[in-house]
XYZ file of C-alpha atoms in Angstrom:
643
model
C -180.866 -34.918 98.920
C -183.178 -32.530 100.770
C -181.559 -34.780 104.151
C -178.477 -33.760 102.610
C -179.390 -30.577 102.336
C -180.752 -30.764 105.433
C -178.152 -30.831 107.003
C -176.092 -29.872 106.092
C -177.538 -25.747 105.897
C -178.011 -26.684 109.894
C -173.925 -27.593 110.167
C -173.109 -24.248 108.389
C -175.034 -21.931 110.823
C -173.966 -24.420 114.434
C -170.500 -25.833 113.496
C -167.312 -23.392 112.035
C -164.633 -24.616 111.303
C -161.271 -22.551 113.147
C -159.430 -23.145 110.112
C -159.722 -21.093 106.512
C -160.503 -21.680 102.514
C -156.517 -22.087 101.405
C -157.476 -19.762 98.336
C -153.930 -19.492 96.279
C -153.983 -23.499 96.672
C -157.946 -24.030 95.206
C -156.973 -20.740 92.949
C -153.466 -22.088 91.031
C -155.020 -25.771 90.486
C -158.070 -25.276 88.586
C -156.355 -22.861 86.720
C -153.951 -25.651 85.498
C -157.327 -27.874 84.853
C -158.446 -24.546 82.673
C -162.439 -24.627 84.743
C -163.709 -21.404 85.824
C -167.269 -23.063 87.524
C -166.583 -24.446 91.441
C -168.385 -25.173 94.073
C -167.530 -25.657 96.968
C -168.787 -27.827 100.171
C -167.633 -26.235 103.318
C -168.029 -26.402 106.830
C -165.884 -22.571 107.658
C -167.845 -19.841 108.502
C -169.706 -17.364 106.934
C -167.105 -15.022 107.498
C -164.126 -16.752 106.080
C -166.709 -18.326 103.956
C -166.902 -14.564 102.275
C -162.925 -13.674 101.894
C -162.042 -16.796 100.389
C -164.929 -15.640 97.924
C -162.863 -12.661 97.362
C -159.939 -13.977 96.935
C -161.074 -16.504 94.817
C -163.458 -14.841 92.155
C -160.482 -12.320 91.912
C -158.207 -15.249 90.414
C -160.868 -15.734 87.845
C -163.578 -18.121 89.299
C -166.747 -18.609 89.777
C -167.810 -20.159 92.907
C -170.355 -21.103 94.559
C -171.024 -22.324 98.792
C -174.725 -24.244 96.643
C -175.409 -28.038 96.628
C -177.747 -27.285 93.688
C -174.384 -26.645 91.354
C -173.081 -30.549 91.540
C -175.292 -31.418 89.013
C -174.469 -35.692 88.447
C -173.739 -34.804 84.279
C -173.412 -31.787 83.835
C -173.491 -29.527 80.331
C -170.017 -28.154 81.141
C -166.568 -29.552 82.943
C -167.391 -28.218 86.710
C -164.765 -28.645 88.608
C -165.985 -28.909 93.678
C -163.587 -28.609 96.480
C -165.276 -30.421 99.073
C -163.580 -30.389 102.482
C -162.902 -33.498 104.979
C -162.906 -31.780 108.170
C -166.367 -30.934 107.911
C -168.185 -32.751 111.145
C -169.901 -35.940 110.377
C -168.180 -35.946 107.076
C -169.272 -40.004 106.150
C -172.631 -38.576 106.103
C -171.613 -36.343 103.363
C -169.733 -38.673 101.531
C -172.220 -41.530 101.461
C -175.102 -38.989 99.859
C -171.597 -38.601 97.480
C -171.346 -42.054 97.226
C -175.373 -42.442 96.137
C -175.807 -39.236 93.765
C -172.031 -40.699 92.328
C -171.087 -37.541 91.490
C -167.633 -38.614 91.283
C -167.451 -38.784 87.746
C -165.452 -37.909 84.387
C -167.371 -34.755 84.402
C -166.422 -32.589 87.846
C -162.762 -32.623 89.248
C -162.508 -32.744 92.058
C -160.296 -31.229 94.752
C -160.268 -33.565 98.347
C -158.735 -31.253 100.943
C -157.441 -32.885 104.024
C -155.764 -31.103 106.449
C -153.407 -32.479 109.413
C -152.244 -29.997 112.607
C -148.389 -32.283 112.503
C -146.803 -35.126 110.885
C -145.945 -36.323 113.965
C -149.486 -36.787 114.568
C -150.415 -39.357 112.067
C -149.115 -43.028 110.817
C -147.710 -42.432 106.933
C -148.657 -44.968 104.645
C -145.907 -44.368 101.783
C -145.741 -40.738 101.491
C -150.263 -40.540 102.698
C -150.304 -39.425 106.422
C -153.890 -41.687 108.087
C -155.948 -39.515 109.020
C -160.168 -39.510 109.923
C -159.939 -37.714 106.441
C -158.644 -40.069 104.552
C -160.256 -43.261 106.293
C -163.504 -41.023 105.431
C -162.804 -41.111 101.788
C -161.277 -44.018 101.388
C -165.306 -45.918 101.504
C -166.011 -43.603 98.287
C -167.885 -44.259 95.168
C -164.264 -43.464 92.889
C -163.920 -45.749 90.207
C -161.532 -45.225 87.708
C -163.526 -43.403 85.335
C -163.947 -40.683 88.446
C -162.075 -36.828 88.163
C -160.853 -36.778 92.761
C -157.701 -34.838 93.282
C -156.895 -35.339 97.065
C -153.980 -32.567 98.749
C -152.756 -33.345 102.007
C -152.317 -29.685 103.592
C -149.945 -30.861 106.289
C -150.417 -26.764 108.317
C -147.181 -26.962 110.735
C -144.439 -26.887 107.778
C -146.462 -25.375 105.353
C -146.213 -28.845 102.793
C -148.826 -29.857 100.460
C -149.180 -33.193 98.607
C -151.380 -34.069 96.137
C -152.448 -37.268 95.357
C -154.510 -38.791 92.094
C -157.401 -40.859 93.729
C -159.380 -43.539 92.496
C -160.261 -47.730 92.944
C -160.425 -50.575 90.700
C -163.906 -51.681 92.449
C -165.542 -51.069 95.107
C -164.435 -54.086 96.718
C -160.892 -53.722 96.188
C -159.194 -50.680 98.694
C -158.866 -46.903 97.781
C -154.704 -46.383 95.811
C -153.638 -43.039 96.689
C -150.549 -41.811 93.915
C -148.579 -39.294 94.906
C -148.199 -37.020 91.752
C -146.594 -34.238 92.990
C -145.572 -32.509 96.203
C -144.133 -28.910 98.045
C -145.091 -25.922 99.089
C -149.180 -25.366 99.010
C -148.406 -22.019 98.187
C -146.357 -22.384 95.466
C -147.644 -23.056 92.198
C -148.786 -25.426 90.429
C -146.485 -27.742 87.927
C -147.319 -28.096 84.912
C -146.380 -31.790 84.212
C -149.403 -32.777 86.839
C -151.564 -34.757 84.748
C -154.772 -34.041 83.703
C -157.290 -36.008 84.205
C -157.845 -36.825 80.459
C -154.630 -37.900 80.284
C -154.696 -41.033 82.832
C -154.228 -44.175 81.894
C -156.594 -46.610 84.691
C -157.573 -49.400 82.403
C -155.474 -51.754 83.849
C -158.392 -53.134 86.462
C -155.836 -55.520 88.295
C -157.844 -58.291 87.741
C -162.011 -58.040 89.224
C -164.987 -60.174 88.199
C -166.433 -57.393 86.040
C -170.179 -57.981 85.143
C -171.718 -58.328 81.681
C -175.249 -58.873 81.151
C -176.681 -59.537 78.622
C -180.087 -61.434 77.025
C -179.462 -65.026 75.742
C -182.692 -67.661 75.375
C -180.641 -69.635 74.384
C -176.946 -69.909 77.033
C -175.170 -72.947 76.016
C -174.458 -71.201 72.830
C -172.351 -68.757 75.396
C -170.434 -71.197 77.035
C -170.060 -73.189 73.101
C -169.175 -70.099 71.756
C -165.546 -70.682 70.688
C -167.132 -73.741 68.666
C -170.511 -72.492 66.771
C -171.364 -71.418 63.649
C -172.758 -67.943 62.576
C -175.641 -70.433 60.911
C -176.216 -72.379 64.586
C -177.787 -69.158 66.782
C -181.390 -68.382 66.239
C -182.256 -65.035 65.501
C -183.537 -63.534 68.943
C -179.888 -64.791 70.097
C -178.459 -62.979 67.193
C -177.095 -60.188 68.746
C -176.011 -61.165 72.476
C -173.926 -63.007 69.700
C -172.722 -60.449 68.282
C -171.900 -58.627 70.905
C -170.591 -60.612 72.949
C -166.875 -61.260 72.166
C -166.517 -57.419 72.019
C -167.487 -57.197 75.525
C -165.451 -60.829 75.855
C -161.874 -58.631 74.156
C -162.896 -55.391 76.741
C -162.553 -57.612 80.145
C -159.404 -58.599 78.388
C -158.714 -54.429 77.794
C -159.050 -53.675 81.080
C -156.791 -56.546 82.810
C -160.405 -58.154 84.170
C -162.806 -61.268 84.752
C -165.822 -60.986 82.538
C -168.900 -62.873 84.267
C -171.667 -63.131 82.277
C -175.241 -62.297 84.291
C -177.948 -63.995 81.520
C -181.128 -62.557 81.651
C -184.273 -64.495 78.811
C -185.190 -61.263 77.975
C -183.906 -57.192 77.934
C -186.594 -55.248 79.740
C -188.974 -53.215 79.706
C -190.723 -50.236 81.559
C -193.689 -51.131 84.549
C -194.388 -49.608 87.195
C -191.372 -47.338 86.624
C -189.185 -49.785 86.763
C -186.851 -52.902 84.798
C -187.342 -56.191 84.243
C -185.185 -57.861 82.426
C -181.413 -56.969 81.473
C -182.863 -53.438 81.896
C -183.470 -53.594 85.856
C -180.172 -55.732 86.085
C -178.894 -52.787 85.128
C -181.285 -49.971 87.352
C -180.179 -52.103 90.511
C -176.683 -52.229 89.763
C -175.993 -55.647 89.391
C -174.279 -55.777 86.874
C -171.491 -53.071 85.463
C -172.341 -52.795 82.134
C -174.150 -54.479 79.040
C -172.301 -57.046 76.994
C -174.852 -56.647 74.330
C -175.783 -53.729 71.874
C -178.798 -51.814 73.383
C -180.886 -49.786 71.538
C -180.963 -46.379 72.281
C -184.836 -44.643 73.819
C -185.146 -42.551 75.846
C -188.046 -44.618 77.799
C -184.264 -46.116 79.509
C -181.886 -42.945 80.177
C -183.337 -43.466 84.209
C -181.374 -47.447 83.445
C -178.249 -46.951 81.615
C -175.887 -44.668 80.041
C -175.000 -45.639 76.224
C -171.256 -45.421 75.743
C -169.380 -46.225 72.074
C -171.807 -47.278 69.848
C -171.497 -50.474 67.261
C -174.452 -51.864 65.097
C -176.783 -50.607 63.326
C -180.335 -52.404 62.896
C -181.611 -51.757 60.784
C -185.109 -53.144 60.087
C -186.681 -52.660 56.565
C -190.023 -53.934 55.057
C -188.749 -56.284 52.142
C -191.059 -57.292 49.217
C -191.191 -57.879 45.763
C -191.584 -55.093 42.963
C -195.336 -55.825 41.129
C -194.393 -56.396 37.222
C -194.763 -53.180 35.836
C -198.210 -54.297 34.076
C -200.237 -54.429 37.042
C -198.854 -50.232 37.871
C -199.648 -49.175 33.952
C -200.378 -50.683 30.538
C -197.297 -51.056 28.905
C -199.297 -51.321 25.376
C -198.744 -47.740 25.979
C -195.078 -46.928 27.429
C -193.594 -47.598 24.983
C -193.971 -44.435 23.059
C -194.176 -41.067 25.244
C -197.916 -38.844 24.873
C -196.591 -36.713 21.927
C -195.567 -39.179 20.312
C -198.683 -41.895 19.960
C -200.548 -37.726 18.939
C -197.372 -37.559 16.606
C -198.033 -41.360 15.508
C -201.767 -40.990 15.115
C -202.410 -37.407 13.448
C -199.596 -37.999 10.547
C -201.987 -41.709 10.463
C -205.169 -39.903 9.771
C -203.243 -37.164 7.445
C -202.488 -40.003 5.204
C -205.504 -41.028 5.216
C -207.115 -37.854 4.062
C -204.347 -37.184 0.882
C -204.831 -41.372 -0.075
C -208.795 -40.904 -0.095
C -208.048 -37.247 -1.691
C -206.389 -38.969 -4.189
C -208.319 -41.763 -4.705
C -210.940 -39.287 -4.906
C -209.422 -37.461 -7.458
C -207.621 -40.648 -9.917
C -211.432 -41.286 -10.431
C -212.275 -39.275 -13.313
C -208.468 -40.730 -15.223
C -208.630 -42.796 -17.656
C -206.740 -45.705 -15.082
C -208.667 -47.622 -12.202
C -206.019 -45.230 -9.787
C -206.114 -48.502 -7.035
C -205.929 -52.611 -9.100
C -208.975 -53.639 -7.308
C -211.741 -52.864 -9.476
C -214.745 -51.959 -6.474
C -211.981 -49.720 -4.136
C -214.169 -48.318 -1.020
C -212.736 -45.715 1.364
C -212.964 -47.866 3.654
C -209.962 -50.165 1.943
C -207.844 -47.216 2.209
C -208.873 -46.915 5.694
C -207.619 -50.884 6.198
C -204.546 -50.335 4.048
C -203.985 -47.438 6.272
C -204.408 -49.091 9.606
C -202.488 -52.587 8.286
C -199.656 -50.468 7.061
C -199.298 -49.694 10.570
C -199.193 -52.931 11.985
C -196.923 -54.476 9.250
C -199.541 -56.583 7.828
C -199.912 -56.422 3.369
C -203.155 -56.022 1.863
C -204.628 -56.563 -1.963
C -204.777 -54.029 -1.844
C -201.819 -51.745 -4.648
C -201.898 -48.545 -5.210
C -201.255 -47.896 -9.594
C -200.838 -43.679 -9.632
C -197.784 -43.176 -8.586
C -198.897 -40.274 -6.009
C -200.272 -43.240 -3.887
C -197.655 -45.370 -4.249
C -195.043 -42.732 -2.778
C -197.500 -41.596 0.279
C -197.303 -45.247 0.697
C -194.355 -46.026 -0.031
C -192.816 -42.588 2.649
C -195.835 -43.825 5.633
C -194.768 -47.488 5.214
C -191.078 -46.104 5.516
C -192.531 -44.320 8.920
C -194.678 -47.011 10.461
C -191.729 -50.253 9.890
C -189.603 -47.312 12.378
C -192.319 -46.815 14.723
C -192.704 -50.148 15.029
C -188.892 -51.125 15.797
C -188.484 -48.904 18.300
C -191.964 -50.178 19.845
C -191.189 -53.384 19.466
C -187.985 -53.167 20.957
C -189.610 -51.020 24.132
C -191.824 -53.988 24.619
C -189.830 -56.446 25.177
C -187.265 -54.470 27.578
C -190.996 -53.446 29.408
C -191.415 -56.354 30.002
C -188.299 -57.433 31.143
C -188.702 -55.013 34.009
C -190.211 -54.509 36.995
C -191.553 -51.002 38.522
C -190.648 -49.152 41.446
C -194.483 -48.878 42.996
C -193.653 -49.188 46.327
C -191.289 -46.453 46.987
C -193.039 -45.793 50.673
C -195.053 -47.365 53.060
C -198.604 -45.349 52.200
C -197.767 -47.942 49.406
C -197.556 -50.937 50.533
C -200.692 -50.024 52.812
C -202.668 -49.554 50.022
C -201.658 -52.297 47.823
C -203.636 -55.635 47.887
C -199.810 -57.100 49.998
C -200.170 -58.775 52.710
C -197.781 -57.891 55.510
C -195.742 -59.604 57.523
C -193.231 -58.905 60.419
C -190.606 -60.637 62.242
C -191.228 -62.044 65.615
C -189.763 -60.068 68.023
C -190.778 -58.185 71.159
C -189.173 -55.187 70.684
C -191.595 -55.389 66.570
C -194.794 -55.116 68.919
C -193.572 -52.671 71.429
C -192.084 -50.686 68.013
C -195.430 -50.745 65.958
C -197.711 -49.645 69.207
C -195.249 -46.887 70.630
C -195.446 -45.620 66.808
C -195.879 -41.755 66.124
C -195.143 -41.597 62.489
C -198.446 -41.715 59.939
C -197.939 -43.769 57.701
C -196.622 -47.308 60.398
C -199.248 -46.507 62.825
C -201.911 -46.513 59.171
C -199.357 -49.645 58.421
C -199.847 -51.167 61.371
C -203.766 -51.393 61.338
C -204.538 -52.256 57.922
C -201.903 -54.952 57.281
C -200.870 -55.818 60.275
C -203.559 -55.848 63.353
C -206.254 -57.510 61.973
C -204.254 -60.508 61.646
C -203.458 -60.845 65.250
C -200.731 -63.216 66.254
C -200.563 -64.758 62.909
C -198.743 -61.274 62.101
C -196.183 -62.605 63.529
C -193.319 -65.249 62.233
C -190.308 -66.574 62.092
C -187.597 -65.028 59.193
C -186.984 -67.434 56.801
C -191.161 -68.371 56.833
C -191.466 -64.679 56.060
C -188.718 -64.861 53.100
C -190.441 -67.841 51.889
C -193.624 -65.392 51.942
C -192.808 -62.843 50.736
C -191.241 -65.034 47.388
C -194.690 -65.566 46.738
C -194.847 -62.297 46.030
C -198.150 -61.842 47.640
C -196.859 -60.262 50.634
C -194.411 -58.057 51.802
C -192.318 -58.346 55.692
C -191.268 -56.917 58.402
C -186.926 -57.880 59.597
C -184.074 -57.138 60.461
C -182.188 -56.717 57.762
C -179.274 -59.346 58.111
C -181.408 -62.110 58.592
C -183.396 -61.114 54.752
C -179.720 -60.235 53.907
C -178.552 -63.840 55.119
C -181.750 -66.016 53.494
C -182.364 -64.075 49.965
C -177.848 -64.866 49.318
C -178.578 -67.760 50.467
C -182.045 -68.967 48.552
C -182.882 -66.892 46.254
C -182.554 -67.285 42.654
C -180.245 -64.181 41.629
C -182.203 -62.316 38.463
C -184.967 -62.596 41.909
C -182.747 -60.127 43.918
C -182.862 -57.598 40.949
C -186.985 -57.418 42.201
C -186.346 -56.877 45.420
C -187.562 -53.646 47.098
C -186.543 -52.759 50.900
C -188.174 -49.898 52.522
C -187.379 -47.997 55.470
C -189.539 -48.565 58.987
C -188.259 -47.600 61.745
C -185.558 -45.026 61.433
C -183.642 -47.055 65.154
C -180.129 -45.176 66.449
C -177.145 -47.323 66.406
C -176.079 -50.358 68.924
C -174.295 -49.339 71.799
C -172.799 -50.313 74.848
C -175.154 -49.628 77.905
C -173.177 -49.363 81.442
C -175.663 -48.329 85.580
C -176.263 -44.739 85.407
C -173.149 -42.906 86.047
C -170.537 -45.729 86.740
C -167.108 -45.252 86.812
C -166.041 -47.907 84.433
C -168.341 -45.276 81.767
C -164.991 -43.806 79.981
C -162.843 -46.665 80.020
C -165.281 -48.830 78.454
C -166.251 -46.177 75.784
C -162.340 -45.528 74.568
C -162.030 -49.502 74.067
C -164.976 -49.555 72.123
C -164.055 -47.307 70.391
C -160.538 -48.073 70.063
C -161.653 -51.492 68.850
C -163.949 -49.823 65.854
C -160.091 -47.182 64.556
C -158.319 -50.575 64.649
C -161.571 -52.559 62.405
C -162.293 -55.370 64.666
C -166.935 -53.741 64.965
C -166.122 -54.333 61.296
C -164.456 -58.068 61.017
C -167.103 -59.221 63.361
C -169.631 -57.104 61.086
C -167.735 -58.877 58.307
C -168.484 -62.394 59.260
C -171.676 -61.811 61.159
C -173.754 -60.008 59.183
C -174.235 -60.432 55.681
C -173.880 -57.573 52.783
C -176.624 -56.689 50.898
C -177.615 -58.865 48.085
C -176.522 -57.435 44.909
C -178.373 -57.440 41.363
C -175.737 -59.416 39.299
C -177.813 -60.803 36.019
C -180.932 -58.660 35.799
C -180.818 -57.900 32.707
C -179.361 -61.069 31.376
C -182.236 -63.832 32.978
C -184.923 -64.498 30.787
C -188.847 -64.142 31.754
C -191.518 -65.440 30.074
C -194.862 -63.265 29.058
C -197.024 -63.574 31.839
C -200.751 -63.130 31.265
C -200.793 -60.117 32.659
C -198.775 -58.862 31.328
C -200.707 -59.982 27.353
C -204.125 -59.047 29.392
C -204.161 -55.213 27.145
C -203.644 -57.417 24.596
C -206.545 -60.041 24.735
C -209.585 -57.096 26.233
C -208.157 -55.120 22.530
C -208.689 -58.373 21.264
C -211.872 -58.952 23.431
C -213.375 -55.305 22.895
C -212.814 -55.742 19.027
C -214.604 -58.982 18.877
C -217.294 -57.532 20.268
C -217.446 -54.825 18.656
C -216.935 -56.743 15.717
C -220.313 -58.744 16.575
C -221.969 -56.791 16.926
C -222.344 -54.632 14.246
C -221.704 -57.862 12.192
C -226.024 -58.652 13.579
C -226.559 -54.771 13.214
C -225.294 -55.992 9.200
C -227.504 -59.072 9.884
C -230.905 -57.566 11.410
C -229.860 -54.257 8.791
C -229.818 -57.386 6.181
C -233.155 -59.255 6.882
C -234.774 -56.380 7.602
C -234.769 -54.758 4.001
C -234.982 -58.400 2.398
C -238.149 -58.773 4.286
C -240.048 -54.962 2.291
C -238.363 -56.021 -0.404
C -240.095 -59.678 -0.655
C -243.386 -57.128 0.626
C -243.317 -54.824 -2.604
C -242.924 -57.483 -4.687
C -245.218 -59.400 -3.711
C -247.625 -56.681 -3.410
C -245.587 -55.558 -6.971
C -247.143 -59.469 -8.361
C -250.371 -58.866 -6.843
C -251.439 -55.497 -9.091
C -250.071 -57.367 -12.212
C -252.411 -60.230 -11.654
C -255.057 -57.177 -10.243
C -255.067 -54.005 -11.940
C -258.435 -53.051 -10.505
C -256.920 -53.618 -6.319
C -254.445 -50.860 -4.651
C -252.552 -51.796 -2.330
C -252.307 -49.452 0.726
C -250.608 -50.058 4.037
C -251.058 -54.151 3.013
C -254.738 -53.271 3.357
C -257.024 -54.448 0.023
C -259.251 -51.843 -1.434
C -261.171 -51.760 -4.115
C -261.318 -49.042 -6.418
């Protein structure tokens, strides 16, 4: 572009046209197209430019004569005027073709003047001037907005043509829109750029690029089944019917160019499929592409197709691994209330027992009753166990009865809740940090972009997961979906996989109850796949419209229902019996173990205490016996002394 700027700057200073710019024609045209900002490329003299500037700005247009104001991808629609009567116009058009400036975003008005009709041969309504020959070599494909106007100076007539070509290998087409005096206003019925139907490409070959490892799948696409498609070629096969229909809608023939991979950026250029698009060796990508910022230098995206959803799937661990299920049935407040009530009942029974000692009849059926027996009776009632100790007094009976009724309802609620908790799984793994901090191993689907996404991740939770769980394994961390899902099914691994593959395997191989305990955590939030075209492609608008049409009438939904499995639903999560494992029962075993240790410890202490008392009793008995035999002997601390 710098060379072009230098050339134009020199040309504008040295070469002047004798004709002025048709200000009224420019105003009329852009007023009808509802554009208020234009750039004029012309070689008229500076004085004529100033005159045209005053006239055009008075008509409500903002005018620039600088190339720098022409943006190939402007943020809003702009207008541009190209004067074909400039010297060396072929050089200017060559630079326009290189930058592909004739596109949808800019409405172009190309002006060609001829002095007399008799000076040129005619093809239809078009006079074959040098300007026509020059503009016929331009990159003005169906996605361009170029209006060619031919001014007949001796008659004051203007012929407006809609100008485009279906391919760079086909001749330029000039379709007459309107003819009349160029000073008069244009009719409203002139076809606007957005309304032009250029969906007939007249049978040209439209090149579509795709990434396919097993290339025979494309040749036998109509015969293959979804289950026969390897995971590596899945998305290429899903998008192939879309690309094929695009070609049919545009009345063209799809010519497939197949590569082994999608391609990655190396030293400023892409390889693989992206390299084909960057070098303009294909017209569009006949497969879905992930929208990445790094790809914008090689491709532009059209309409979206399907969502590429990657998630970490794992089995939720049992509830017992997160907390003590024997404490979960009641809330903390209920536990406190139960303990306080038990202590209160124990205190009441002890008080009743103490006061009943002075009565003639025994308070309990057991003759020798202690406070320890009362505590044991309260614990037995809580656990719904019987006891030989039976109260005799009416007050004790009422207390025991009411407390037994309370314990019965609590025990019933507790038992029912325990059963439900044993059959449920806890939502322990709620995010990636939970998986990182869990004892689960992590496997990743063996795809190139998974490696790329992990290495280029910026989210802290993804980075931590990669460094702690994935990177230490090296290549062993990557596996095929069927192998990864088998490992995940054991409950010892989490698997990062495209959900469409995971859903298919789950639907085909998992039992109904297994579907209910699965956890799915998104890891890479990727925009929907989109059909890509070469940068500033002349077919971008047409392809976008056709893909949008396919989505609106339900064709994409039909393809999705055939190729993309739906997420399996838990249909019988509460009706399937699940056996209690040793992990669920560990808290109860620990209570028994702690109780057994405490019992044996107390037993040992009791035995020590018993033998100690027995030892001292025997020693005292021996000393007494010795004193009885010899009264004159006094025993002091085990020593015999005489008086």
